[in-house]
Coordinates of C-alpha atoms in Angstrom, one line a residue:
X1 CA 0.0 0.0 0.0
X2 CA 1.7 2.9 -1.2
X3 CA 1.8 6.3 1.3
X4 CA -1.2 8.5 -1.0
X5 CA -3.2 5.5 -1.0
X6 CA -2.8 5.9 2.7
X7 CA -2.9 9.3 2.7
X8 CA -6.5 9.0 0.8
X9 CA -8.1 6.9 3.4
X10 CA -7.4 9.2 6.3
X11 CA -8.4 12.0 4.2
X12 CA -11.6 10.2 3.4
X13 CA -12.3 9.0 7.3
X14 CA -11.5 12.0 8.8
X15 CA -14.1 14.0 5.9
X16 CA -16.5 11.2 7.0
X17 CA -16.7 12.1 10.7
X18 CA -16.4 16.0 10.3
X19 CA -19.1 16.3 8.3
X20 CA -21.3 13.9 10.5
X21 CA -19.9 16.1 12.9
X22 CA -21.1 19.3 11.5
X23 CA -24.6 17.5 10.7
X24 CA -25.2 16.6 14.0
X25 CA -24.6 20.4 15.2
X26 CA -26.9 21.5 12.2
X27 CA -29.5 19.1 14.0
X28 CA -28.9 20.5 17.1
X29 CA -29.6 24.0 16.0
X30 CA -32.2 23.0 14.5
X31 CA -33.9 21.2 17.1
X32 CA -33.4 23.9 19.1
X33 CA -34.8 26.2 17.7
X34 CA -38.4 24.3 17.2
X35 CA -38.3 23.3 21.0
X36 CA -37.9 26.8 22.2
X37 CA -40.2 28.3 19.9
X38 CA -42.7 25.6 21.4
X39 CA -41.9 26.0 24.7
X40 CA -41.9 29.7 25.4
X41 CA -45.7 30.3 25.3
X42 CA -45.9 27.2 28.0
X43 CA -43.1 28.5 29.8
X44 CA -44.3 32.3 30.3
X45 CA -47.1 31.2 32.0
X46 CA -47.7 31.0 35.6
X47 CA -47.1 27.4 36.3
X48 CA -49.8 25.7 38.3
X49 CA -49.9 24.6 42.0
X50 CA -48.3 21.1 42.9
X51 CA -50.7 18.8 43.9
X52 CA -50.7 16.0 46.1
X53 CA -47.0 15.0 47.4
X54 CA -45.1 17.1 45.4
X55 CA -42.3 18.2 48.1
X56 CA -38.6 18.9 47.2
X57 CA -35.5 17.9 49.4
X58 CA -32.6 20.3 48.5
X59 CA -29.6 19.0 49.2
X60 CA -26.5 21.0 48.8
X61 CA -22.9 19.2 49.6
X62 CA -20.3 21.5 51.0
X63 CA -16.9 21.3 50.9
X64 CA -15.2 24.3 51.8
X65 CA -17.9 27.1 50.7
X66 CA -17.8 29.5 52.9
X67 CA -17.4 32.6 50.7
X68 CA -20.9 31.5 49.3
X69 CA -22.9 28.9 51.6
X70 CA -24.7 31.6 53.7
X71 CA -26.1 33.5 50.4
X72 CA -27.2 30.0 48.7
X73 CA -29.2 29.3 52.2
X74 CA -30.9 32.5 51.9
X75 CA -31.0 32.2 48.4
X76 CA -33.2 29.3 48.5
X77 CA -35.2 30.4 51.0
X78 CA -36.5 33.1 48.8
X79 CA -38.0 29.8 46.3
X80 CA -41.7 30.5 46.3
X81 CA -42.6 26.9 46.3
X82 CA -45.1 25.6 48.7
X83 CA -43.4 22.6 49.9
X84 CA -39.5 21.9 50.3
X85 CA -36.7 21.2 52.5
X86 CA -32.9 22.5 52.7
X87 CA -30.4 19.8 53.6
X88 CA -27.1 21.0 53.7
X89 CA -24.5 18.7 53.5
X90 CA -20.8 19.4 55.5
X91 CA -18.4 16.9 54.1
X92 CA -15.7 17.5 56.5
X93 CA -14.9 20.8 56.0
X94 CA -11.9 22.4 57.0
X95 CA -13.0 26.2 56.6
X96 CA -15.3 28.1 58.3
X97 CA -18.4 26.8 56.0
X98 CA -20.6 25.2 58.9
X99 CA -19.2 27.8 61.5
X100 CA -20.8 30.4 59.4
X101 CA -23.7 28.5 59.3
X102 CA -23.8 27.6 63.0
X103 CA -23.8 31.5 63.4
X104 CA -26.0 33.0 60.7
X105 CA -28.8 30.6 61.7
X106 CA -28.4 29.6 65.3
X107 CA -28.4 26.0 64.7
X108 CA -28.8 23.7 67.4
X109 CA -27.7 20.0 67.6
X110 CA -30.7 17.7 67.3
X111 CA -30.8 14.0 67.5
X112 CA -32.1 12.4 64.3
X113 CA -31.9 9.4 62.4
X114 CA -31.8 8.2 59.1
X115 CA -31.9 4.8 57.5
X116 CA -29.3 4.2 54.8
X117 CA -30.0 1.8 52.6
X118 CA -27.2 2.9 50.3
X119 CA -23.9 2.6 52.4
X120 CA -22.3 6.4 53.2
X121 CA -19.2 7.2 55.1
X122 CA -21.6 8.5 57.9
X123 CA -23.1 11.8 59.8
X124 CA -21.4 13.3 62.9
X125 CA -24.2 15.6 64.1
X126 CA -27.4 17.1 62.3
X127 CA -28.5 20.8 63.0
X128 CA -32.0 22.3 62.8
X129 CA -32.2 26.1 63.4
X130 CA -34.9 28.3 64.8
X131 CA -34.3 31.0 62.5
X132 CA -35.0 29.0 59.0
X133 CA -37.5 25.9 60.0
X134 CA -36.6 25.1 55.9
X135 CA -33.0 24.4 57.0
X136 CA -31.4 21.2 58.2
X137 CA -27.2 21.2 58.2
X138 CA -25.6 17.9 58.4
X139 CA -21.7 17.6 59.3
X140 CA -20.0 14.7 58.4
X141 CA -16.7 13.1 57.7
X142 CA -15.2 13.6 54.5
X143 CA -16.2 11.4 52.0
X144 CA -16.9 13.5 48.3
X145 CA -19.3 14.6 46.6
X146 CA -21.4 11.8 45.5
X147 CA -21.2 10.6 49.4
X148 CA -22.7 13.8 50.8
X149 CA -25.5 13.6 48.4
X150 CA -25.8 10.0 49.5
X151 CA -26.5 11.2 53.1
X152 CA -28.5 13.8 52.2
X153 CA -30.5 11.3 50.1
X154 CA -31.3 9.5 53.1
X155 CA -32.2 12.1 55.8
X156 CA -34.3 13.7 52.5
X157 CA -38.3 12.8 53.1
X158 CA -39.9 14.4 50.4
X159 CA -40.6 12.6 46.9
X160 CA -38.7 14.8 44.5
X161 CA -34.8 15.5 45.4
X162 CA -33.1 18.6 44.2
X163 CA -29.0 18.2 44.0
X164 CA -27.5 21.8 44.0
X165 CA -24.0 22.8 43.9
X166 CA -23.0 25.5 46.5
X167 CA -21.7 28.5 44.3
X168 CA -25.6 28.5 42.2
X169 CA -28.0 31.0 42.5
X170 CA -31.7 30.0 41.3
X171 CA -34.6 32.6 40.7
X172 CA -37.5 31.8 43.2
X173 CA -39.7 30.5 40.3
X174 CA -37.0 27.8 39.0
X175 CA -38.4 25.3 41.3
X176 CA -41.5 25.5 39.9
X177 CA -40.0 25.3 36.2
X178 CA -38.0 21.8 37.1
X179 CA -41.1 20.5 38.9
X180 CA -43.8 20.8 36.0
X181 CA -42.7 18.2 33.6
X182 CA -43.2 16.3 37.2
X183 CA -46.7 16.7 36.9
X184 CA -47.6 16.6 33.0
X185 CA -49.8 14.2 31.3
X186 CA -46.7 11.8 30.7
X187 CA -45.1 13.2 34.0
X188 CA -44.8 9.3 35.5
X189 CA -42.3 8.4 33.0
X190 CA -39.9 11.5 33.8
X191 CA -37.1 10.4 35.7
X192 CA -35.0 13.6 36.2
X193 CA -34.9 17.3 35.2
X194 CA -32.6 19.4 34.4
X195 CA -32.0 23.7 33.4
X196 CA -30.4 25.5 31.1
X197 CA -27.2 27.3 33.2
X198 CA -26.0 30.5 33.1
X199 CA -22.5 32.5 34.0
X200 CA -22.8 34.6 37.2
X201 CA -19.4 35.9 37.3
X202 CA -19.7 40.1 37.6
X203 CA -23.7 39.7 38.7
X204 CA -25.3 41.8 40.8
X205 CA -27.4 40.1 43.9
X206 CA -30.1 42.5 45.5
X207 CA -32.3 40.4 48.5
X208 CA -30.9 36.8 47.3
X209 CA -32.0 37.8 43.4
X210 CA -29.6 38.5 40.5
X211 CA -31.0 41.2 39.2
X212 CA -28.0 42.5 37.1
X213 CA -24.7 41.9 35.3
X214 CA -22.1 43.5 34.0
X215 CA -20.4 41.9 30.4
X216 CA -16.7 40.2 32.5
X217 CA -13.5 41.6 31.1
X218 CA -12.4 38.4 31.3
X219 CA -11.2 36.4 28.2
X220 CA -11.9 32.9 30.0
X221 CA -15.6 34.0 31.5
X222 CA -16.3 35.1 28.0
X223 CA -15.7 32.2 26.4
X224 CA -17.3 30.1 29.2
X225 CA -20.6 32.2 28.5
X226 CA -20.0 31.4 24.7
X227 CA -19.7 27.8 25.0
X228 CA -22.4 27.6 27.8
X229 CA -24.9 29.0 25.2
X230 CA -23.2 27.1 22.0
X231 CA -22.3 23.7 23.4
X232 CA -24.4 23.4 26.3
X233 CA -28.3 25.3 25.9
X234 CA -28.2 23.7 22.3
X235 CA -26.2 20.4 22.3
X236 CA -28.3 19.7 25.9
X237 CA -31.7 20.7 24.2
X238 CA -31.4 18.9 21.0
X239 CA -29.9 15.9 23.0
X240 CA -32.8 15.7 25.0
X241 CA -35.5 16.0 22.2
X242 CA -33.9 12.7 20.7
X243 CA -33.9 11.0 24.4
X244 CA -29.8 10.7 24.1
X245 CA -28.7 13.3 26.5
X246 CA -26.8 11.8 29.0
X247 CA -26.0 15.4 31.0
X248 CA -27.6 16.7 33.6
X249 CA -25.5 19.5 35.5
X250 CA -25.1 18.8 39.3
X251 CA -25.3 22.5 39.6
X252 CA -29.3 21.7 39.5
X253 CA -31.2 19.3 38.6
X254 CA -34.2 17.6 39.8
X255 CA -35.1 13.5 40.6
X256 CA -37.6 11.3 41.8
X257 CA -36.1 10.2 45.2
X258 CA -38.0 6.6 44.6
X259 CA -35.8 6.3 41.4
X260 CA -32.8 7.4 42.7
X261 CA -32.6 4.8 45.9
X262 CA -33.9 2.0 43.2
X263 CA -30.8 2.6 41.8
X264 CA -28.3 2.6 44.2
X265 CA -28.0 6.8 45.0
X266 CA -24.9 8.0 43.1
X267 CA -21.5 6.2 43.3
X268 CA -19.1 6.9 45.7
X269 CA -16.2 4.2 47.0
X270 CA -18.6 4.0 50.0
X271 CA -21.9 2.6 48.3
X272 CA -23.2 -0.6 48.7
X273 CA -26.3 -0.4 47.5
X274 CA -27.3 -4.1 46.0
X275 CA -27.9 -2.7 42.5
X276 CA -24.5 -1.0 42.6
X277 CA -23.1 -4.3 43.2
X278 CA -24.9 -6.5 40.6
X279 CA -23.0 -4.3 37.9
X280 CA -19.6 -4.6 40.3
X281 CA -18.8 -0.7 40.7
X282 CA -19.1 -1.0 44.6
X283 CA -16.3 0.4 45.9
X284 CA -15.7 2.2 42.6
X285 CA -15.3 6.0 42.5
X286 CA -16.2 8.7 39.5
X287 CA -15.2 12.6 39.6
X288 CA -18.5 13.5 37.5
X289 CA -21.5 11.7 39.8
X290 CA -24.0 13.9 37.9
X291 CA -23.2 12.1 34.7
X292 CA -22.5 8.4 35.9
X293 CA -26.1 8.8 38.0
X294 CA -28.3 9.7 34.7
X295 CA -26.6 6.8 32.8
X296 CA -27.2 4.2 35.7
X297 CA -30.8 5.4 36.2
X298 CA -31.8 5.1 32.5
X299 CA -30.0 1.9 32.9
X300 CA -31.8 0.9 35.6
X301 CA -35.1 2.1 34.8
X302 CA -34.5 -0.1 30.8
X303 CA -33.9 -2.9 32.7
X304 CA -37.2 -3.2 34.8
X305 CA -38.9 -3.0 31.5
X306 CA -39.7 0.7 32.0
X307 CA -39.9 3.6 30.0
X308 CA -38.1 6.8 31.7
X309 CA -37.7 10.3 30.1
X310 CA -35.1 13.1 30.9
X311 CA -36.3 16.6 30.5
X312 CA -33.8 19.1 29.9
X313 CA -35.5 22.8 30.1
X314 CA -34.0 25.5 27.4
X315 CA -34.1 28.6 29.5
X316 CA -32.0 30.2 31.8
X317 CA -32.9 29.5 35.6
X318 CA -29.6 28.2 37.4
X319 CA -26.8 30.9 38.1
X320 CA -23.4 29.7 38.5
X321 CA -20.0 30.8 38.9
X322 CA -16.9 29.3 36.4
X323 CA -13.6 29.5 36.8
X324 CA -11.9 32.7 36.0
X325 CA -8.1 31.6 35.7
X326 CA -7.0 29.3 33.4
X327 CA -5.3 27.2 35.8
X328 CA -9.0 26.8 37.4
X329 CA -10.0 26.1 34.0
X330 CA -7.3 23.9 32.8
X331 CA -8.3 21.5 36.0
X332 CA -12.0 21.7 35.6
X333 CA -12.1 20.5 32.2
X334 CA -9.4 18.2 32.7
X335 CA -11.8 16.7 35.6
X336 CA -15.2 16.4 33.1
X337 CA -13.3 15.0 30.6
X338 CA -12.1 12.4 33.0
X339 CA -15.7 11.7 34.4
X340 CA -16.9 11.2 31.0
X341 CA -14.3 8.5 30.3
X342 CA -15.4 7.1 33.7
X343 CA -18.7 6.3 33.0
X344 CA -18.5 5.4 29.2
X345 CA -15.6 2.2 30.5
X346 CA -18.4 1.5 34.0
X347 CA -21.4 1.4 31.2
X348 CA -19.1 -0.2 28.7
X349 CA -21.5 -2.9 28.1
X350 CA -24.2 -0.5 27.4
X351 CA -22.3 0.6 23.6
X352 CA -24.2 -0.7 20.7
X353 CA -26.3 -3.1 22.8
X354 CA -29.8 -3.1 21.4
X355 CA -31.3 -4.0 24.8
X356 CA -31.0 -0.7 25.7
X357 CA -32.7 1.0 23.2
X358 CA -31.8 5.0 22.5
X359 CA -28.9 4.4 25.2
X360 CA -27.4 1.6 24.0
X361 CA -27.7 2.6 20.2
X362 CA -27.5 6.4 20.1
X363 CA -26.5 7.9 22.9
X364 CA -23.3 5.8 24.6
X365 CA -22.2 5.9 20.9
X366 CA -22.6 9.8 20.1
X367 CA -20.7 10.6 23.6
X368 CA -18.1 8.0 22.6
X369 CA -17.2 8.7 19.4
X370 CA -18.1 13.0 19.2
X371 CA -17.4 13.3 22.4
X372 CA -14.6 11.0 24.3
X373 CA -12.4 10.8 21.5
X374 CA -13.3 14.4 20.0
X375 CA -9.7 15.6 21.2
X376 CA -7.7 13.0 20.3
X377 CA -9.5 13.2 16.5
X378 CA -9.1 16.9 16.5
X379 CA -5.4 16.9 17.4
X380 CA -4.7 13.8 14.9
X381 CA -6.7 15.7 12.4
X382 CA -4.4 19.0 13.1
X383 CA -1.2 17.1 12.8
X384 CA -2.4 15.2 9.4
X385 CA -3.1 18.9 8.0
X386 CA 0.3 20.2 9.5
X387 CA 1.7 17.7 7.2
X388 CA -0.2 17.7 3.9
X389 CA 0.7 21.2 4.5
X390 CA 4.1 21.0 4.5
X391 CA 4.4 18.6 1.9
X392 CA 2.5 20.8 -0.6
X393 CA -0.5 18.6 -0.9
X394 CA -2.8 20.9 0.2
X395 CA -3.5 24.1 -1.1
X396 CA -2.5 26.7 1.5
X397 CA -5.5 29.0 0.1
X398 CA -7.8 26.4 0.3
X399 CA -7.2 25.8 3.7
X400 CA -7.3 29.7 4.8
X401 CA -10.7 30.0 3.4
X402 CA -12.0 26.8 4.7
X403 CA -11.1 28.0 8.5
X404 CA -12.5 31.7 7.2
X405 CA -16.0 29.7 6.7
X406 CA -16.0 28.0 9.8
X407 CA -15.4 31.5 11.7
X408 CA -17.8 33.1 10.1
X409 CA -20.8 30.5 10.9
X410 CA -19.9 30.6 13.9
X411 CA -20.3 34.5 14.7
X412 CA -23.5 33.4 12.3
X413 CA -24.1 30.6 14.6
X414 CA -23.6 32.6 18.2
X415 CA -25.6 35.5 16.5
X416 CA -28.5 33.6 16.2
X417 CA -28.8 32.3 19.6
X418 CA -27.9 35.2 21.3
X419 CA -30.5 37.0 19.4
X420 CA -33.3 33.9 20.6
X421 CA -32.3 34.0 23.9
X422 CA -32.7 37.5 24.7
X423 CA -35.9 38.6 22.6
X424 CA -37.3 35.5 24.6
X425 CA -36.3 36.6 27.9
X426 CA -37.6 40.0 26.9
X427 CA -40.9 38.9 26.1
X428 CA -41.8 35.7 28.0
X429 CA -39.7 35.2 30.8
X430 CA -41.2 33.5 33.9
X431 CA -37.9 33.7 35.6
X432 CA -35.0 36.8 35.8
X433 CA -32.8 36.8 32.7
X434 CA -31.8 40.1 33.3
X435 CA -28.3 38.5 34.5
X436 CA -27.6 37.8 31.0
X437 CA -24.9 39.8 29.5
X438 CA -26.0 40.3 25.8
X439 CA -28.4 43.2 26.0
X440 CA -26.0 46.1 24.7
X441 CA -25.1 46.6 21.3
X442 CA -21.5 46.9 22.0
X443 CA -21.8 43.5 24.4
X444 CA -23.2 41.8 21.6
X445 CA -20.6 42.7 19.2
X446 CA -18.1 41.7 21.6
X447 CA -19.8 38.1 22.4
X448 CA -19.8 37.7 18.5
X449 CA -15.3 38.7 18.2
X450 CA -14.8 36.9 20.9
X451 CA -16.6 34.1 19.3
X452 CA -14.5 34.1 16.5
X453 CA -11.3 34.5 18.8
X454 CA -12.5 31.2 20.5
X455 CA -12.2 28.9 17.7
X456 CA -9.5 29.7 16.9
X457 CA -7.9 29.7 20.6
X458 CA -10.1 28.4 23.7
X459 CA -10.9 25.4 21.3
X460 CA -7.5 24.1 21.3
X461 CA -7.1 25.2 24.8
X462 CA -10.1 22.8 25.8
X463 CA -8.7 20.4 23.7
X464 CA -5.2 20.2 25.4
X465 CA -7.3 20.4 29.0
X466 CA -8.9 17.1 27.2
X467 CA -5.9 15.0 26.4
X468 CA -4.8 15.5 29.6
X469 CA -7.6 14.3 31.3
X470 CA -7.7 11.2 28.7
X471 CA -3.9 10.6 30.4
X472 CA -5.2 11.4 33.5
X473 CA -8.0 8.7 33.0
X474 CA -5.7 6.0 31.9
X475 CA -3.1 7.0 34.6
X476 CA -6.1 6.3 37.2
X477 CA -6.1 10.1 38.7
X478 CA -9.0 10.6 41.0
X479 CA -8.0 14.0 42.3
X480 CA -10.5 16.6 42.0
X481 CA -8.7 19.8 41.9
X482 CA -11.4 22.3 44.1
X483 CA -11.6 26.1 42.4
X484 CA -11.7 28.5 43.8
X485 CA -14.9 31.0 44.6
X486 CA -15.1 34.8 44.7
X487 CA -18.8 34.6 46.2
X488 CA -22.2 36.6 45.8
X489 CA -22.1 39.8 47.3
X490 CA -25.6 41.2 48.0
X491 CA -25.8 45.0 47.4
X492 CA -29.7 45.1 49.2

């Protein structure tokens, strides 16, 4: 086989998954667009009363949050629905997060137990306070994430569980928004929910609200805001629409509590639950629990001959702050990329099974192939170029305008959502939107250059932050790499 021969066949594989690539994207968009047209008339209306036992358990894990726990508490105490819980979780905190609470809310030590059926590293004390009646703070030994949700999980005794991380900021209505698929006409096959999320970097916070923000003069929150509306509002709503989104951000998102113990609460090196150990992950540990959990639940729910649906809601109504360094950023991405790997080798046996329907057949696949090995592609794909390039086998011309094209559909692409999002949150908004930071010509104009800077630098950023968390994942790193948090400061 002689080397053009060669040289042919990678040309022709790597045209072949590009342009699926770019047709899946297309698909996405145009998705998208048809599901938020549809939804914003039901979505700017007032959303009807729970009925029956529709009560929430929020449970927030802490570790180390002191610069924001206090304003999240209030924050969610602001939530004007009618029945739900706050469970914050203390996973052995070495700052002065439950101090701060201990003080802000007078809590007092209670005795109360819990039965845990899933296998946690435990509670030292649980705290009630007199001051919020909403509010129960439990410390505990450090254990991660996933195992302070786990705890939470069992002291939790309402039917719907609501996982939020502690630097997000929800409107008072966004409990309402996640609840409602809850109750539609096919609400008994919904599983989980998740929102669209936001950046709150440079946002204003009057009486536990975001009412404002300010467009960051930072190059990485910029692009973050970018890619949250590019990658994640769109990717996440077409996803959803064809029952192959496997993403729900921990940041907020919304189960049935029944569900979630059925299938064995989310993994953590401390769960035993029995399901957990008929697939042999007990004792097994993942840095992205949000992801792993959606997979296994789907999983779960296709193996007891169910039907389950996850709802992913395309409009703003979580606030959260991302990383404004690059070293933050460098380690956060590192850390998803890593959990994705995670889950794809636990659910390994999921990948083209037909068993398993949409999971097994379309989504495992899409998240392996577009996703898991996207960096590894891209920079094989770069380096092939490189080459063709130097050996004059490509037109250098060629080559300028084709990256000239892609460049301008994105500022065409980023345009166009932009545009959506705002007229939408003008017009219909059941929630505050005003936190966006798109609403000034000149904002606008610089959301669309930076754009354009982003492909052509974040993107290979991102991609480097990939490979190293695909060595990462095969070196077996488990380290989670904390950011950290310049807090909400309320100017009531």
């Amino acid at each position: 086989m002689n080397l053009m021969l060669i040289v042919h066949i990678i040309e022709s594989l790597l045209i072949i998954y590009f342009s699926l690539y770019l047709l899946i994207e297309l698909a996405m968009i145009i998705i998208f667009f048809f599901v938020w047209r549809s939804d914003s008339d039901s979505a700017s209306s007032p959303q009807k009363a729970p009925v029956g036992n529709q009560g929430i358990s929020i449970i927030v894990p802490a570790y180390n949050e002191e610069m924001t726990i206090v304003d999240v508490v209030e924050m969610l105490g602001e939530s004007d629905y009618p029945d739900y819980e706050i469970i914050v979780v203390a996973d052995g905190c070495t700052d002065s997060t439950l101090k701060r609470l201990i003080y802000h809310y007078d809590l007092e030590e209670v005795s109360r137990e819990n039965v845990d059926t899933i296998g946690t590293s435990g509670f030292r004390q649980v705290y009630t306070s007199p001051v919020n009646q909403l509010l129960t703070v439990i410390d505990k030994p450090n254990g991660g994430k996933a195992d302070a949700l786990n705890v939470g999980l069992s002291f939790s005794n309402r039917p719907y569980v609501c996982t939020i991380d502690a630097d997000s900021i929800l409107d008072p209505q966004a409990l309402k928004q996640v609840a409602a698929p809850f109750m539609a006409d096919d609400g008994d096959k919904v599983e989980m929910v998740g929102g669209a999320l936001a950046v709150a970097n440079k946002s204003k916070l009057v009486s536990n609200r975001l009412v404002d923000g300010e467009f960051p003069r930072n190059p990485w929150v910029i692009f973050q805001i970018i890619e949250y509306l590019r990658s994640f509002l769109v990717s996440r709503t077409g996803l959803a629409k064809i029952r192959a989104l496997l993403v729900l951000s921990g940041a907020f998102t919304l189960f049935r509590r029944e569900s979630l113990l059925e299938a064995g609460g989310f993994l953590s090196p401390q769960n035993k639950h029995p399901y957990v150990k008929k697939l042999g992950i007990d004792g097994r540990h993942t840095v992205c629990e949000d992801l792993e959990v959606v997979v296994r639940l789907r999983r779960y729910r296709k193996e007891q001959n169910g039907s389950s649906k996850t709802v992913f809601l395309p409009r703003p109504i979580c606030w959260t702050e991302v990383p404004e360094s690059a070293a933050d950023l460098a380690h956060q991405r590192n850390r998803w990329h890593r959990g994705l790997l995670e889950t794809l080798h636990i659910h390994r046996s999921l990948i083209w099974e037909p068993f398993y329907g949409t999971l097994g057949l379309l989504a495992m696949p899409y998240y392996l192939i577009f996703e898991a090995l996207a960096p590894i592609i891209k920079l094989f794909a770069l380096i092939f170029v490189g080459a063709l390039l130097a050996w004059g086998l490509v037109d250098r011309m060629v080559m300028i305008l084709l990256l000239l094209s892609i460049n301008i559909a994105a500022v065409v692409f980023i345009g166009i959502i932009t545009v959506i999002v705002e007229n939408w949150g003008r017009k219909h908004s059941p929630v505050n939107v005003s936190a966006l930071r798109y609403k000034k010509n000149p904002e606008w104009v610089a959301l669309l250059g930076m754009s354009v800077l982003g492909d052509l630098t974040f993107s290979h950023f991102r991609m480097f932050w990939q490979l190293r968390g695909t060595w990462d994942f095969l070196r077996g790193v488990k380290s989670w790499n904390k950011l950290d948090r310049k807090g909400f400061h309320d100017n009531s």
